[in-house]
Each structure stands twice: as C-alpha cells, then as structure tokens.
Short mmCIF file of C-alpha atoms and ligand atoms in Angstrom, two decimals:
data_model
loop_
_atom_site.label_atom_id
_atom_site.label_comp_id
_atom_site.label_asym_id
_atom_site.label_seq_id
_atom_site.Cartn_x
_atom_site.Cartn_y
_atom_site.Cartn_z
CA UNK I 1228 115.00 -141.58 131.83
CA UNK I 1229 117.31 -143.22 134.39
CA UNK I 1230 115.07 -146.26 135.00
CA UNK I 1231 114.24 -146.89 131.34
CA UNK I 1232 117.32 -145.79 129.43
CA UNK I 1233 120.30 -146.15 131.75
CA UNK I 1234 119.78 -148.93 134.33
CA UNK I 1235 118.70 -151.60 131.78
CA UNK I 1236 121.77 -150.85 129.70
CA UNK I 1237 125.14 -150.95 131.41
CA UNK I 1238 125.10 -147.86 133.62
CA UNK I 1239 125.70 -149.17 137.15
CA UNK I 1240 127.89 -146.52 138.80
CA UNK I 1241 125.57 -145.22 141.52
CA UNK I 1242 127.17 -141.75 141.47
CA UNK I 1243 126.54 -141.44 137.73
CA UNK I 1244 122.93 -142.60 138.11
CA UNK I 1245 122.41 -140.10 140.90
CA UNK I 1246 123.92 -137.22 138.90
CA UNK I 1247 121.79 -138.13 135.88
CA UNK I 1248 118.65 -138.13 138.00
CA UNK I 1249 119.42 -134.77 139.61
CA UNK I 1250 120.61 -132.57 136.71
CA UNK I 1251 117.55 -130.99 135.04
CA UNK I 1252 118.14 -131.78 131.36
CA UNK I 1253 115.15 -129.68 130.25
CA UNK I 1254 116.95 -126.51 131.41
CA UNK I 1255 119.69 -127.14 128.84
CA UNK I 1256 117.56 -127.33 125.69
CA UNK I 1257 115.37 -124.71 124.00
CA UNK I 1258 111.98 -124.16 125.66
CA UNK I 1259 110.32 -125.50 122.49
CA UNK I 1260 112.15 -128.82 122.91
CA UNK I 1261 111.78 -129.09 126.69
CA UNK I 1262 109.07 -131.75 126.43
CA UNK I 1263 111.53 -133.94 124.48
CA UNK I 1264 114.45 -133.35 126.85
CA UNK I 1265 114.25 -136.76 128.55
CA UNK I 1266 113.73 -138.88 125.45
CA UNK I 1267 116.26 -141.47 124.31
CA UNK I 1268 117.96 -139.32 121.65
CA UNK I 1269 120.24 -136.42 120.93
CA UNK I 1270 118.58 -133.03 120.28
CA UNK I 1271 119.56 -129.87 118.40
CA UNK I 1272 121.00 -127.03 120.52
CA UNK I 1273 121.52 -124.46 117.74
CA UNK I 1274 124.46 -123.62 115.43
CA UNK I 1275 124.16 -127.12 113.91
CA UNK I 1276 125.30 -128.75 117.18
CA UNK I 1277 123.57 -131.33 119.39
CA UNK I 1278 123.20 -132.31 123.03
CA UNK I 1279 124.18 -135.99 123.29
CA UNK I 1280 121.67 -138.74 124.02
CA UNK I 1281 121.29 -139.26 127.81
CA UNK I 1282 122.76 -142.76 127.57
CA UNK I 1283 125.93 -141.45 125.88
CA UNK I 1284 126.36 -138.74 128.55
CA UNK I 1285 126.03 -141.39 131.28
CA UNK I 1286 128.26 -143.86 129.43
CA UNK I 1287 131.07 -141.34 128.97
CA UNK I 1288 130.74 -140.12 132.56
CA UNK I 1289 130.96 -143.71 133.84
CA UNK I 1290 134.01 -144.53 131.69
CA UNK I 1291 135.94 -141.71 133.38
CA UNK I 1292 135.63 -143.61 136.71
CA UNK I 1293 135.51 -140.39 138.73
CA UNK I 1294 135.64 -140.64 142.51
CA UNK I 1295 134.94 -137.02 143.43
CA UNK I 1296 138.24 -135.23 143.87
CA UNK I 1297 139.31 -134.85 140.24
CA UNK I 1298 139.84 -131.82 138.01
CA UNK I 1299 138.40 -132.62 134.59
CA UNK I 1300 138.86 -130.88 131.23
CA UNK I 1301 135.94 -131.08 128.81
CA UNK I 1302 136.31 -130.16 125.12
CA UNK I 1303 132.95 -129.16 123.58
CA UNK I 1304 130.73 -127.50 126.21
CA UNK I 1305 127.74 -127.28 123.83
CA UNK I 1306 124.72 -126.46 125.99
CA UNK I 1307 126.59 -127.41 129.17
CA UNK I 1308 124.59 -130.53 130.06
CA UNK I 1309 127.51 -132.98 130.15
CA UNK I 1310 129.44 -130.30 132.03
CA UNK I 1311 126.69 -130.17 134.67
CA UNK I 1312 126.66 -133.96 135.08
CA UNK I 1313 130.46 -134.04 135.41
CA UNK I 1314 130.41 -131.21 137.93
CA UNK I 1315 128.46 -133.50 140.29
CA UNK I 1316 131.04 -136.26 139.89
CA UNK I 1317 134.33 -134.42 140.41
CA UNK I 1318 135.85 -131.41 142.15
CA UNK I 1319 136.02 -129.00 139.23
CA UNK I 1320 135.22 -129.03 135.52
CA UNK I 1321 137.05 -126.83 133.00
CA UNK I 1322 135.09 -126.74 129.77
CA UNK I 1323 135.96 -125.20 126.39
CA UNK I 1324 133.55 -124.38 123.54
CA UNK I 1325 134.63 -122.96 120.17
CA UNK I 1326 131.28 -121.34 119.21
CA UNK I 1327 130.82 -118.12 121.12
CA UNK I 1328 126.99 -118.13 121.21
CA UNK I 1329 126.91 -121.68 122.61
CA UNK I 1330 129.57 -120.81 125.17
CA UNK I 1331 127.33 -117.92 126.35
CA UNK I 1332 124.23 -120.12 126.43
CA UNK I 1333 126.05 -122.77 128.45
CA UNK I 1334 127.07 -120.10 130.94
CA UNK I 1335 123.41 -119.10 131.39
CA UNK I 1336 122.21 -122.71 131.59
CA UNK I 1337 124.78 -123.63 134.21
CA UNK I 1338 123.85 -120.56 136.22
CA UNK I 1339 120.16 -121.56 136.12
CA UNK I 1340 121.07 -125.08 137.23
CA UNK I 1341 123.28 -123.57 139.97
CA UNK I 1342 126.58 -125.26 139.19
CA UNK I 1343 129.43 -123.40 140.83
CA UNK I 1344 132.45 -125.69 140.39
CA UNK I 1345 132.65 -125.11 136.64
CA UNK I 1346 134.98 -122.86 134.63
CA UNK I 1347 134.04 -122.09 131.04
CA UNK I 1348 136.09 -120.65 128.22
CA UNK I 1349 135.41 -119.81 124.59
CA UNK I 1350 138.40 -121.11 122.66
CA UNK I 1351 139.89 -123.88 120.57
CA UNK I 1352 139.84 -127.03 122.67
CA UNK I 1353 142.48 -128.60 120.40
CA UNK I 1354 144.92 -126.48 122.41
CA UNK I 1355 143.67 -127.73 125.77
CA UNK I 1356 143.75 -125.33 128.72
CA UNK I 1357 147.42 -124.89 129.63
CA UNK I 1358 146.76 -122.54 132.55
CA UNK I 1359 145.01 -125.26 134.59
CA UNK I 1360 146.88 -128.34 133.33
CA UNK I 1361 147.55 -131.09 134.19
CA UNK I 1362 144.06 -132.61 134.48
CA UNK I 1363 143.04 -135.89 136.12
CA UNK I 1364 140.83 -136.69 133.14
CA UNK I 1365 139.98 -135.19 129.74
CA UNK I 1366 136.70 -135.80 127.91
CA UNK I 1367 135.99 -134.74 124.34
CA UNK I 1368 132.38 -134.50 123.17
CA UNK I 1369 133.03 -133.85 119.46
CA UNK I 1370 134.32 -136.51 117.07
CA UNK I 1371 137.64 -136.55 115.23
CA UNK I 1372 141.26 -137.25 116.02
CA UNK I 1373 143.08 -136.54 119.28
CA UNK I 1374 145.34 -133.55 119.69
CA UNK I 1375 148.79 -134.43 121.11
CA UNK I 1376 148.40 -131.49 123.47
CA UNK I 1377 145.65 -133.32 125.38
CA UNK I 1378 148.02 -136.11 126.44
CA UNK I 1379 150.59 -133.51 127.47
CA UNK I 1380 147.97 -131.86 129.70
CA UNK I 1381 146.84 -135.17 131.25
CA UNK I 1382 148.19 -136.44 134.57
CA UNK I 1383 150.03 -139.72 134.68
CA UNK I 1384 147.49 -142.52 135.10
CA UNK I 1385 144.64 -140.32 133.83
CA UNK I 1386 142.07 -141.10 131.13
CA UNK I 1387 141.53 -139.23 127.85
CA UNK I 1388 138.10 -140.20 126.52
CA UNK I 1389 137.15 -139.21 122.95
CA UNK I 1390 135.12 -140.31 119.93
CA UNK I 1391 137.68 -141.11 117.24
CA UNK I 1392 137.09 -141.34 113.52
CA UNK I 1393 135.86 -139.70 110.34
CA UNK I 1394 132.66 -137.70 110.23
CA UNK I 1395 129.60 -139.47 111.63
CA UNK I 1396 131.47 -142.73 112.16
CA UNK I 1397 133.22 -142.70 115.51
CA UNK I 1398 134.35 -145.11 118.15
CA UNK I 1399 134.73 -144.20 121.79
CA UNK I 1400 138.35 -144.54 122.85
CA UNK I 1401 139.65 -144.43 126.39
CA UNK I 1402 143.36 -143.64 126.30
CA UNK I 1403 145.42 -144.05 129.45
CA UNK I 1404 148.74 -142.37 129.93
CA UNK I 1405 151.18 -144.35 132.08
CA UNK I 1406 154.68 -142.91 132.09
CA UNK I 1407 155.94 -143.08 128.51
CA UNK I 1408 153.28 -145.62 127.59
CA UNK I 1409 149.88 -144.98 126.11
CA UNK I 1410 147.14 -147.65 126.14
CA UNK I 1411 143.88 -147.55 124.22
CA UNK I 1412 140.63 -149.34 125.04
CA UNK I 1413 137.84 -149.32 122.48
CA UNK I 1414 134.17 -148.90 123.38
CA UNK I 1415 130.87 -147.95 121.66
CA UNK I 1416 130.45 -147.11 117.99
CA UNK I 1417 128.83 -143.66 117.99
CA UNK I 1418 128.24 -140.52 115.97
CA UNK I 1419 129.22 -137.05 117.20
CA UNK I 1420 129.31 -133.61 115.63
CA UNK I 1421 132.79 -132.88 114.25
CA UNK I 1422 135.73 -131.62 116.24
CA UNK I 1423 136.86 -128.45 114.44
CA UNK I 1424 139.84 -126.14 114.83
CA UNK I 1425 139.73 -122.45 115.71
CA UNK I 1426 137.10 -120.23 117.30
CA UNK I 1427 133.75 -119.30 115.74
CA UNK I 1428 132.48 -115.83 116.76
CA UNK I 1429 128.86 -116.56 115.94
N1 SAH N 1093 128.63 -132.04 125.70
C1 SAH N 1093 127.80 -131.23 124.86
C2 SAH N 1093 127.83 -131.76 123.46
C3 SAH N 1093 127.84 -130.66 122.47
S1 SAH N 1093 128.22 -131.13 120.82
C4 SAH N 1093 126.40 -131.11 125.43
O1 SAH N 1093 126.10 -131.79 126.41
O2 SAH N 1093 125.62 -130.28 124.93
C5 SAH N 1093 129.97 -130.86 120.75
C6 SAH N 1093 130.43 -129.45 120.88
O3 SAH N 1093 131.83 -129.44 120.63
C7 SAH N 1093 129.82 -128.47 119.88
O4 SAH N 1093 129.17 -127.44 120.59
C8 SAH N 1093 131.02 -127.95 119.10
O5 SAH N 1093 130.93 -126.58 118.76
C9 SAH N 1093 132.15 -128.19 120.08
N2 SAH N 1093 133.50 -128.27 119.48
C10 SAH N 1093 133.90 -128.85 118.32
N3 SAH N 1093 135.22 -128.68 118.13
C11 SAH N 1093 135.69 -127.99 119.22
C12 SAH N 1093 136.97 -127.49 119.60
N4 SAH N 1093 138.07 -127.66 118.86
N5 SAH N 1093 137.06 -126.81 120.77
C13 SAH N 1093 135.98 -126.60 121.56
N6 SAH N 1093 134.74 -127.03 121.24
C14 SAH N 1093 134.59 -127.72 120.08
#
C-alpha cells in the first residue's frame, strides 16, 4: 500500500509513511472486507459511512504538518483508522463521532490496535470539544461547511483541515488562523460522506 499508492504520489513525510505502514488497516474494517483493506479505495464501515482511501488518509495527515507534540481534534471518527494514524503523529487525538454504533466500534478497534493516546466521544462535532480546547490542529473527515466554533477552538497559527462543498463534490481546504486573520489554501478535489448536525443513537 505504502510503496504503490503513497510514495509514487506526493506523500513524502517520513513520519506519515511510517505511521501508514505500521497501523493495521485490516483491523478497522469488517472481517468480510479485510482482504480489501489495503486496496486503493474507500470501503463501507456500516451505517452508510466509509473509511477513506489510504491515499486520502495519508494526504490529510501530511497536510497537518505534525511534529509530534500536538493535541489534535478530529471530527468524524468513523471506524477510527485516521484516528490511529494521527495518534502516531502527535501527542494526543480527541475524536468525535455522531453515530453511536460507529463510536463504539472505533473504541473497540483502537483497543485492538493498542492506541492509548486517543480520547473518543459520541457527540456533534459541529460543536467541537470545548473541554479540551484549544487544539493545535483540527481535521474534519466528513464534507460540508466549517463551523465557526472550530476556529474558536483552534490555537493561533494552527491548521483547520476540512473537505468543503456540497454533497459529493468537495475540495480540501487548509485554513490557518493567524491573529485576527484567516488564510485558506486549496488542495485536492475529493468526495466525502456528509457532515451532519446532531447525534444519531443508532
Ligand atoms: N476518518 C474516518 C472517516 C469516517 S467517514 C475513518 O477513518 O473511518 C466520516 C464520519 O464522520 C462518519 O462516520 C460520520 O458519521 C461522521 N460525522 C458526520 N458529521 C459529523 C458530526 N457533525 N460530528 C461527528 N461526526 C460526524
């Protein structure tokens, strides 16, 4: 996966490549899909949601430019795979998922993969996680439009990375907060499951 899908594209951060080669992606998908876990595509994880393509996980991780000492907020835990990759790149990951059953599954997956520096919560990520704010970086793995609360909970100089746009037609945006100023950089066109409000007790 790393040699064929990441290195030939533009993933050159050695820490990201290392994390991607260590985290066992097959532990995060259903047993029936385990043989497809390392293919170059997204996969269903239940409740109509998907685990992102490996390249997109690596790409987003690289764009955060993590050095190792950061506290990162993730919106959209899903199966917990991106969470696991991030947990190898920073000090602590705080991850929020709105669908209860996925939140529980991510907890089990992360336990199996032995990731200790992760805090999970079932809730509406649009509200951020006030208790632990401000964060050095915020990453959103569902597509839509940014909540103002995220910028409020981001440290000065930090990145907010999110897929912006209408359903199925997103662009990766890296927003930097610098004092009163906000700067956007635009990256890959992509397609994510939608960012939705509220909690789903399924
Ligand atoms: N990073 C995940 C991707 C999961 S797909 C992985 O590696 O598996 C995106 C997830 O975002 C879905 O599980 C969806 O339920 C969740 N989501 C959408 N809107 C949300 C919100 N407002 N708060 C928290 N999670 C949300």
